[in-house]
């Protein structure tokens, strides 16, 4: 069957249409006789003239030629590279409209699974929704005779050179630029995915919002850099407040950015940051929330909504370096955390000791497997927090949850599609959503939607 069976659209065809939706990637959607066309930098409510750039079996891509009717929510942010690179796909949408868009998305996804009797609260946003990220991993390439840092243009292997990434803490952008220039001065090669030659793949920078500490890692295909001593000296001269300078060895043909083999080039192995009055040690391979300002709000609200009591046993699942559990440990009898990344669990244990918390315990395991073990062993937590990655929970985990039967189940979600899917199964275990879903904008200017939902035993 040819594509034409599905669509009459052809490349370069020019059309006019109404944008009816935004995709998860931030592309506007126009339907041509029910056939969806995805168009960068077009917003719902706009009428646009566009050209077809690519036709696939069940959808096509297009490019805006002109805006006939502009959305009242469009802002002239003047950051074309942020849209081209997909770093900040919502940058052209006013911030209040972004917040409302995220709220609406949660409502629609719950509606899709048949849950309508539910309040979705207004999204809690940031005062200044830019330059909030505390971490970046930036690809490095050799282009036009020098090392370049930036981001790939959507759907391409060409780097858009960027100096101000708009979402990163400004310190991070400065460190990325210096590191790239120093490596360039010493003629260090960039890794080339096609020839599989070259050394530097990425630069990773993490900056403690409260501590001011900074980690820089060069992700490389070799265990040692040429001119390593000179590079270390130069980097430390130009970034005198650098806390940790690492070489992360990642020789594998994979799209996993960081390897697990880290060597200290200078300074410390880790950095620290404080969150809600606690000190956290953060290793390079550990997950740490990227928006430190809203994370404090997220954890505070989650704890409030859980209505914690001093005699309670609490599970902190998908616990990372222990941030949620440790921040509430003083309010409850005991916290047990479970997390699959072993170095993160080690960080959590150290963080517990460093903060003189004695009533917590961290287990390295797959959360679902651990829930099954706990359910079998008759463990009866009062409150369970889960904070899973985008793929959400498994039905195994939810069934074990039903067996353990906590009073409250606090679901922190970074993907409303899997949250809504899981909510159906959680309800089948005898739970109802207490009050409302609270969206918190952890990732302004992007399509990511974070929220807290509290389930209560019926
Ligand atoms: N609660 C932490 C981490 C949340 S991110 C915080 O707020 O900082 C999600 C975490 O889930 C990551 O640390 C990831 O390593 C972990 N994870 C992913 N899959 C898992 C699994 N199957 N079992 C347990 N933990 C998992």
CSV table of N, CA and C in Angstrom, one decimal, residues 4-141:
chain,number,residue,atom,x,y,z
A,4,UNK,N,-0.3,7.2,-0.2
A,4,UNK,CA,-1.4,7.9,-0.7
A,4,UNK,C,-2.8,7.3,-0.4
A,5,UNK,N,-2.8,6.0,0.0
A,5,UNK,CA,-4.0,5.3,0.4
A,5,UNK,C,-4.5,6.1,1.7
A,6,UNK,N,-3.5,6.6,2.5
A,6,UNK,CA,-3.9,7.2,3.7
A,6,UNK,C,-4.1,8.7,3.6
A,7,UNK,N,-3.3,9.3,2.8
A,7,UNK,CA,-3.4,10.8,2.8
A,7,UNK,C,-3.1,11.3,1.4
A,8,UNK,N,-3.8,12.3,1.0
A,8,UNK,CA,-3.5,12.9,-0.3
A,8,UNK,C,-2.4,14.0,-0.2
A,9,UNK,N,-1.9,14.2,1.0
A,9,UNK,CA,-0.9,15.3,1.2
A,9,UNK,C,0.4,15.0,0.5
A,10,UNK,N,1.0,16.0,-0.1
A,10,UNK,CA,2.3,15.8,-0.7
A,10,UNK,C,3.3,16.9,-0.2
A,11,UNK,N,4.5,16.5,-0.2
A,11,UNK,CA,5.6,17.5,0.3
A,11,UNK,C,5.5,18.8,-0.5
A,12,UNK,N,5.7,19.9,0.2
A,12,UNK,CA,5.7,21.2,-0.3
A,12,UNK,C,4.3,21.8,-0.6
A,13,UNK,N,3.3,21.0,-0.4
A,13,UNK,CA,1.9,21.5,-0.6
A,13,UNK,C,1.7,22.6,0.4
A,14,UNK,N,1.0,23.6,0.0
A,14,UNK,CA,0.7,24.7,0.9
A,14,UNK,C,-0.8,24.7,1.2
A,15,UNK,N,-1.1,24.9,2.5
A,15,UNK,CA,-2.5,24.7,3.0
A,15,UNK,C,-2.7,25.8,4.1
A,16,UNK,N,-4.0,25.9,4.4
A,16,UNK,CA,-4.4,26.8,5.5
A,16,UNK,C,-5.2,26.0,6.5
A,17,UNK,N,-5.0,26.2,7.8
A,17,UNK,CA,-5.8,25.4,8.7
A,17,UNK,C,-5.8,25.9,10.1
A,18,UNK,N,-6.6,25.4,11.0
A,18,UNK,CA,-6.7,25.8,12.4
A,18,UNK,C,-5.9,24.8,13.3
A,19,UNK,N,-5.2,25.4,14.2
A,19,UNK,CA,-4.4,24.6,15.1
A,19,UNK,C,-5.4,24.2,16.3
A,20,UNK,N,-5.5,22.9,16.5
A,20,UNK,CA,-6.5,22.4,17.5
A,20,UNK,C,-5.9,21.9,18.7
A,21,UNK,N,-4.6,21.6,18.7
A,21,UNK,CA,-4.0,21.0,19.9
A,21,UNK,C,-2.5,21.2,19.9
A,22,UNK,N,-1.9,20.8,21.0
A,22,UNK,CA,-0.4,20.8,21.1
A,22,UNK,C,0.0,19.3,21.5
A,23,UNK,N,1.0,18.8,20.8
A,23,UNK,CA,1.5,17.5,21.2
A,23,UNK,C,2.4,17.5,22.4
A,24,UNK,N,2.8,16.4,22.8
A,24,UNK,CA,3.7,16.3,24.0
A,24,UNK,C,5.0,17.0,23.6
A,25,UNK,N,5.4,17.0,22.4
A,25,UNK,CA,6.7,17.6,22.0
A,25,UNK,C,6.5,19.1,21.8
A,26,UNK,N,5.3,19.6,21.9
A,26,UNK,CA,5.0,21.1,21.8
A,26,UNK,C,4.8,21.5,20.3
A,27,UNK,N,4.4,20.5,19.5
A,27,UNK,CA,4.0,20.8,18.1
A,27,UNK,C,2.5,21.1,18.0
A,28,UNK,N,2.2,22.1,17.2
A,28,UNK,CA,0.8,22.4,17.0
A,28,UNK,C,0.2,21.3,16.1
A,29,UNK,N,-1.1,21.0,16.3
A,29,UNK,CA,-1.7,20.0,15.4
A,29,UNK,C,-2.8,20.6,14.6
A,30,UNK,N,-2.7,20.4,13.2
A,30,UNK,CA,-3.8,20.8,12.3
A,30,UNK,C,-4.3,19.5,11.7
A,31,UNK,N,-5.6,19.4,11.6
A,31,UNK,CA,-6.1,18.2,10.9
A,31,UNK,C,-6.6,18.6,9.5
A,32,UNK,N,-6.1,17.8,8.5
A,32,UNK,CA,-6.5,18.0,7.1
A,32,UNK,C,-7.3,16.7,6.8
A,33,UNK,N,-8.6,16.9,6.7
A,33,UNK,CA,-9.5,15.7,6.5
A,33,UNK,C,-9.2,14.6,7.5
A,34,UNK,N,-9.1,15.0,8.8
A,34,UNK,CA,-8.8,14.0,9.8
A,34,UNK,C,-7.4,13.5,9.9
A,35,UNK,N,-6.6,13.9,8.9
A,35,UNK,CA,-5.2,13.5,8.9
A,35,UNK,C,-4.3,14.5,9.6
A,36,UNK,N,-3.6,14.1,10.8
A,36,UNK,CA,-2.9,15.1,11.6
A,36,UNK,C,-1.6,15.6,11.0
A,37,UNK,N,-1.4,16.9,11.0
A,37,UNK,CA,-0.2,17.5,10.6
A,37,UNK,C,0.4,18.2,11.8
A,38,UNK,N,1.7,17.9,12.1
A,38,UNK,CA,2.4,18.5,13.3
A,38,UNK,C,3.3,19.6,12.8
A,39,UNK,N,3.1,20.8,13.5
A,39,UNK,CA,3.8,22.0,13.0
A,39,UNK,C,4.4,22.7,14.1
A,40,UNK,N,5.8,22.9,14.0
A,40,UNK,CA,6.5,23.6,15.0
A,40,UNK,C,6.1,25.0,15.1
A,41,UNK,N,6.1,25.6,16.3
A,41,UNK,CA,5.8,27.0,16.6
A,41,UNK,C,4.4,27.4,16.0
A,42,UNK,N,3.4,26.6,16.3
A,42,UNK,CA,2.0,27.0,16.1
A,42,UNK,C,1.2,26.6,17.3
A,43,UNK,N,0.3,27.5,17.7
A,43,UNK,CA,-0.4,27.3,18.9
A,43,UNK,C,-1.9,27.0,18.8
A,44,UNK,N,-2.5,26.3,19.7
A,44,UNK,CA,-3.9,26.1,19.6
A,44,UNK,C,-4.7,27.4,19.5
A,45,UNK,N,-5.7,27.4,18.7
A,45,UNK,CA,-6.5,28.6,18.5
A,45,UNK,C,-6.0,29.5,17.4
A,46,UNK,N,-4.8,29.1,16.8
A,46,UNK,CA,-4.3,29.9,15.7
A,46,UNK,C,-4.8,29.4,14.3
A,47,UNK,N,-4.9,30.3,13.4
A,47,UNK,CA,-5.2,29.9,12.0
A,47,UNK,C,-3.9,30.2,11.2
A,48,UNK,N,-3.4,29.2,10.6
A,48,UNK,CA,-2.1,29.4,9.9
A,48,UNK,C,-2.0,29.0,8.5
A,49,UNK,N,-1.1,29.5,7.8
A,49,UNK,CA,-0.8,29.0,6.4
A,49,UNK,C,0.5,28.2,6.6
A,50,UNK,N,0.5,27.0,6.1
A,50,UNK,CA,1.7,26.1,6.3
A,50,UNK,C,2.0,25.3,5.1
A,51,UNK,N,3.2,24.8,5.1
A,51,UNK,CA,3.6,23.9,4.0
A,51,UNK,C,3.9,22.5,4.5
A,52,UNK,N,3.6,21.5,3.8
A,52,UNK,CA,3.9,20.1,4.2
A,52,UNK,C,5.4,19.9,4.0
A,53,UNK,N,6.1,19.4,5.1
A,53,UNK,CA,7.5,19.1,4.9
A,53,UNK,C,7.8,17.6,4.8
A,54,UNK,N,6.9,16.8,5.3
A,54,UNK,CA,7.2,15.3,5.3
A,54,UNK,C,5.8,14.6,5.5
A,55,UNK,N,5.6,13.5,4.7
A,55,UNK,CA,4.4,12.8,4.9
A,55,UNK,C,4.7,11.4,5.3
A,56,UNK,N,4.1,10.9,6.4
A,56,UNK,CA,4.3,9.5,6.8
A,56,UNK,C,2.9,8.8,6.7
A,57,UNK,N,2.9,7.5,7.1
A,57,UNK,CA,1.7,6.7,6.9
A,57,UNK,C,0.5,7.3,7.6
A,58,UNK,N,0.6,7.7,8.9
A,58,UNK,CA,-0.6,8.1,9.6
A,58,UNK,C,-0.5,9.6,10.1
A,59,UNK,N,0.6,10.3,9.8
A,59,UNK,CA,0.6,11.7,10.1
A,59,UNK,C,1.7,12.4,9.2
A,60,UNK,N,1.7,13.7,9.3
A,60,UNK,CA,2.6,14.5,8.4
A,60,UNK,C,3.2,15.6,9.3
A,61,UNK,N,4.3,16.2,8.8
A,61,UNK,CA,4.9,17.4,9.5
A,61,UNK,C,4.8,18.6,8.5
A,62,UNK,N,4.7,19.7,9.2
A,62,UNK,CA,4.6,20.9,8.3
A,62,UNK,C,5.4,22.1,8.9
A,63,UNK,N,5.4,23.2,8.2
A,63,UNK,CA,6.2,24.3,8.6
A,63,UNK,C,5.3,25.6,8.4
A,64,UNK,N,5.4,26.5,9.4
A,64,UNK,CA,4.5,27.7,9.3
A,64,UNK,C,5.0,28.6,8.2
A,65,UNK,N,4.1,29.0,7.4
A,65,UNK,CA,4.4,30.1,6.4
A,65,UNK,C,4.0,31.4,6.8
A,66,UNK,N,2.9,31.4,7.6
A,66,UNK,CA,2.4,32.7,8.1
A,66,UNK,C,1.2,32.5,9.0
A,67,UNK,N,1.1,33.4,10.0
A,67,UNK,CA,0.0,33.3,11.0
A,67,UNK,C,-1.1,34.2,10.5
A,68,UNK,N,-2.3,33.6,10.3
A,68,UNK,CA,-3.4,34.4,9.8
A,68,UNK,C,-4.2,35.0,11.0
A,69,UNK,N,-4.4,34.1,12.0
A,69,UNK,CA,-5.0,34.6,13.3
A,69,UNK,C,-4.1,34.1,14.4
A,70,UNK,N,-3.6,35.1,15.2
A,70,UNK,CA,-2.7,34.7,16.2
A,70,UNK,C,-3.4,34.4,17.5
A,71,UNK,N,-2.9,33.5,18.3
A,71,UNK,CA,-3.4,33.2,19.6
A,71,UNK,C,-3.1,34.3,20.5
A,72,UNK,N,-4.2,34.7,21.3
A,72,UNK,CA,-3.9,35.8,22.3
A,72,UNK,C,-2.8,35.4,23.3
A,73,UNK,N,-2.6,34.1,23.4
A,73,UNK,CA,-1.6,33.6,24.4
A,73,UNK,C,-0.2,33.5,23.8
A,74,UNK,N,0.0,33.9,22.5
A,74,UNK,CA,1.3,33.9,22.0
A,74,UNK,C,2.2,35.0,22.5
A,75,UNK,N,3.4,34.7,22.9
A,75,UNK,CA,4.3,35.8,23.3
A,75,UNK,C,5.5,35.8,22.3
A,76,UNK,N,6.0,37.0,22.0
A,76,UNK,CA,7.1,37.1,21.1
A,76,UNK,C,8.4,36.9,22.0
A,77,UNK,N,8.7,35.7,22.3
A,77,UNK,CA,9.8,35.5,23.2
A,77,UNK,C,11.2,35.6,22.5
A,78,UNK,N,11.1,35.6,21.2
A,78,UNK,CA,12.4,35.8,20.4
A,78,UNK,C,13.5,34.8,20.8
A,79,UNK,N,13.1,33.6,20.9
A,79,UNK,CA,14.2,32.5,21.2
A,79,UNK,C,14.0,31.4,20.1
A,80,UNK,N,14.2,31.7,18.9
A,80,UNK,CA,13.9,30.7,17.8
A,80,UNK,C,14.7,29.4,18.1
A,81,UNK,N,16.0,29.6,18.6
A,81,UNK,CA,16.8,28.4,18.8
A,81,UNK,C,16.2,27.5,19.9
A,82,UNK,N,15.4,28.1,20.9
A,82,UNK,CA,14.8,27.3,21.9
A,82,UNK,C,13.7,26.4,21.4
A,83,UNK,N,13.1,26.9,20.3
A,83,UNK,CA,12.0,26.1,19.7
A,83,UNK,C,12.7,25.1,18.7
A,84,UNK,N,13.6,25.5,18.0
A,84,UNK,CA,14.3,24.7,17.0
A,84,UNK,C,15.0,23.5,17.7
A,85,UNK,N,15.5,23.7,18.9
A,85,UNK,CA,16.2,22.6,19.6
A,85,UNK,C,15.3,21.8,20.4
A,86,UNK,N,14.1,22.3,20.7
A,86,UNK,CA,13.2,21.6,21.5
A,86,UNK,C,13.5,21.7,23.0
A,87,UNK,N,14.4,22.6,23.4
A,87,UNK,CA,14.8,22.8,24.8
A,87,UNK,C,13.6,23.4,25.5
A,88,UNK,N,13.0,24.5,24.9
A,88,UNK,CA,11.9,25.2,25.5
A,88,UNK,C,10.8,25.3,24.5
A,89,UNK,N,10.1,24.2,24.2
A,89,UNK,CA,9.1,24.2,23.1
A,89,UNK,C,7.9,25.2,23.4
A,90,UNK,N,7.7,25.5,24.7
A,90,UNK,CA,6.5,26.4,25.0
A,90,UNK,C,6.9,27.8,25.1
A,91,UNK,N,8.1,28.2,24.8
A,91,UNK,CA,8.6,29.5,25.0
A,91,UNK,C,7.7,30.6,24.4
A,92,UNK,N,7.0,30.2,23.3
A,92,UNK,CA,6.1,31.2,22.6
A,92,UNK,C,4.7,31.3,23.2
A,93,UNK,N,4.5,30.5,24.3
A,93,UNK,CA,3.2,30.5,24.9
A,93,UNK,C,3.3,31.3,26.2
A,94,UNK,N,2.4,32.2,26.5
A,94,UNK,CA,2.5,33.0,27.7
A,94,UNK,C,2.5,32.1,29.0
A,95,UNK,N,3.2,32.5,30.0
A,95,UNK,CA,3.3,31.6,31.2
A,95,UNK,C,2.0,31.2,31.8
A,96,UNK,N,1.1,32.2,32.0
A,96,UNK,CA,-0.3,31.7,32.5
A,96,UNK,C,-0.9,30.7,31.6
A,97,UNK,N,-0.8,30.9,30.3
A,97,UNK,CA,-1.4,29.9,29.4
A,97,UNK,C,-0.7,28.5,29.5
A,98,UNK,N,0.6,28.5,29.7
A,98,UNK,CA,1.3,27.3,29.9
A,98,UNK,C,0.7,26.5,31.1
A,99,UNK,N,0.5,27.3,32.2
A,99,UNK,CA,0.1,26.6,33.5
A,99,UNK,C,-1.3,26.1,33.2
A,100,UNK,N,-2.2,26.8,32.5
A,100,UNK,CA,-3.5,26.3,32.3
A,100,UNK,C,-3.5,25.2,31.3
A,101,UNK,N,-2.6,25.2,30.3
A,101,UNK,CA,-2.5,24.1,29.4
A,101,UNK,C,-2.2,22.8,30.1
A,102,UNK,N,-1.3,22.9,31.1
A,102,UNK,CA,-0.9,21.7,31.8
A,102,UNK,C,-2.0,21.1,32.6
A,103,UNK,N,-2.8,22.0,33.2
A,103,UNK,CA,-3.9,21.6,34.0
A,103,UNK,C,-4.9,20.9,33.1
A,104,UNK,N,-5.2,21.5,32.0
A,104,UNK,CA,-6.1,20.9,31.0
A,104,UNK,C,-5.7,19.6,30.5
A,105,UNK,N,-4.4,19.4,30.3
A,105,UNK,CA,-3.9,18.1,29.9
A,105,UNK,C,-4.2,17.0,30.9
A,106,UNK,N,-4.0,17.3,32.2
A,106,UNK,CA,-4.3,16.3,33.2
A,106,UNK,C,-5.8,16.0,33.1
A,107,UNK,N,-6.6,17.0,33.0
A,107,UNK,CA,-8.1,16.8,33.0
A,107,UNK,C,-8.4,15.9,31.8
A,108,UNK,N,-7.9,16.1,30.6
A,108,UNK,CA,-8.2,15.4,29.4
A,108,UNK,C,-7.7,13.9,29.6
A,109,UNK,N,-6.6,13.7,30.2
A,109,UNK,CA,-6.1,12.3,30.3
A,109,UNK,C,-6.9,11.5,31.3
A,110,UNK,N,-7.3,12.2,32.4
A,110,UNK,CA,-8.2,11.5,33.3
A,110,UNK,C,-9.6,11.2,32.6
A,111,UNK,N,-10.1,12.1,31.8
A,111,UNK,CA,-11.3,11.9,31.1
A,111,UNK,C,-11.2,10.7,30.2
A,112,UNK,N,-10.1,10.6,29.5
A,112,UNK,CA,-9.8,9.5,28.6
A,112,UNK,C,-10.0,8.1,29.3
A,113,UNK,N,-9.6,8.0,30.6
A,113,UNK,CA,-9.8,6.7,31.2
A,113,UNK,C,-11.1,6.7,32.0
A,114,UNK,N,-11.9,7.6,31.8
A,114,UNK,CA,-13.3,7.6,32.4
A,114,UNK,C,-13.4,8.2,33.8
A,115,UNK,N,-12.3,8.9,34.2
A,115,UNK,CA,-12.4,9.6,35.5
A,115,UNK,C,-12.7,11.1,35.3
A,116,UNK,N,-14.0,11.5,35.7
A,116,UNK,CA,-14.4,12.8,35.4
A,116,UNK,C,-14.7,13.6,36.7
A,117,UNK,N,-15.1,12.8,37.7
A,117,UNK,CA,-15.6,13.4,39.0
A,117,UNK,C,-14.4,13.8,39.8
A,118,UNK,N,-13.6,14.8,39.3
A,118,UNK,CA,-12.3,15.0,39.9
A,118,UNK,C,-11.9,16.5,39.7
A,119,UNK,N,-11.4,17.1,40.7
A,119,UNK,CA,-11.0,18.5,40.6
A,119,UNK,C,-9.5,18.5,40.3
A,120,UNK,N,-9.1,19.3,39.2
A,120,UNK,CA,-7.7,19.5,39.0
A,120,UNK,C,-7.5,20.9,39.4
A,121,UNK,N,-6.6,21.1,40.4
A,121,UNK,CA,-6.4,22.5,40.9
A,121,UNK,C,-5.5,23.3,39.9
A,122,UNK,N,-5.6,24.6,40.0
A,122,UNK,CA,-4.7,25.4,39.1
A,122,UNK,C,-3.2,25.0,39.3
A,123,UNK,N,-2.5,25.0,38.3
A,123,UNK,CA,-1.1,24.6,38.4
A,123,UNK,C,-0.3,25.7,39.2
A,124,UNK,N,0.5,25.2,40.1
A,124,UNK,CA,1.4,26.1,40.9
A,124,UNK,C,2.6,26.4,40.0
A,125,UNK,N,2.8,27.6,39.7
A,125,UNK,CA,4.0,28.0,38.8
A,125,UNK,C,5.1,28.7,39.6
A,126,UNK,N,6.1,29.1,38.8
A,126,UNK,CA,7.2,29.8,39.3
A,126,UNK,C,7.0,31.3,39.1
A,127,UNK,N,7.7,32.1,40.0
A,127,UNK,CA,7.7,33.6,39.8
A,127,UNK,C,8.5,33.9,38.6
A,128,UNK,N,9.7,33.4,38.5
A,128,UNK,CA,10.5,33.6,37.3
A,128,UNK,C,10.8,32.3,36.6
A,129,UNK,N,10.0,32.0,35.6
A,129,UNK,CA,10.1,30.6,35.1
A,129,UNK,C,11.2,30.4,34.0
A,130,UNK,N,12.3,31.0,34.3
A,130,UNK,CA,13.5,30.7,33.4
A,130,UNK,C,14.7,30.5,34.2
A,131,UNK,N,15.8,29.9,33.6
A,131,UNK,CA,17.0,29.7,34.2
A,131,UNK,C,16.9,29.0,35.6
A,132,UNK,N,16.1,28.0,35.6
A,132,UNK,CA,15.8,27.3,36.9
A,132,UNK,C,16.5,26.0,37.0
A,133,UNK,N,17.0,25.4,35.9
A,133,UNK,CA,17.6,24.0,36.0
A,133,UNK,C,18.9,24.0,36.7
A,134,UNK,N,19.1,23.0,37.5
A,134,UNK,CA,20.4,22.9,38.2
A,134,UNK,C,21.3,21.8,37.6
A,135,UNK,N,20.9,21.3,36.4
A,135,UNK,CA,21.8,20.3,35.8
A,135,UNK,C,21.6,20.3,34.3
A,136,UNK,N,22.7,20.1,33.6
A,136,UNK,CA,22.6,19.9,32.1
A,136,UNK,C,23.5,18.9,31.6
A,137,UNK,N,23.2,18.2,30.5
A,137,UNK,CA,24.1,17.4,29.8
A,137,UNK,C,24.1,17.9,28.4
A,138,UNK,N,25.2,18.4,27.9
A,138,UNK,CA,25.2,19.1,26.6
A,138,UNK,C,26.1,18.3,25.6
A,139,UNK,N,25.6,18.0,24.4
A,139,UNK,CA,26.5,17.3,23.4
A,139,UNK,C,27.6,18.3,22.9
A,140,UNK,N,28.7,17.7,22.6
A,140,UNK,CA,29.9,18.4,22.1
A,140,UNK,C,30.2,17.9,20.7
A,141,UNK,N,30.3,18.7,19.7
A,141,UNK,CA,30.6,18.3,18.4
A,141,UNK,C,31.7,19.2,17.8
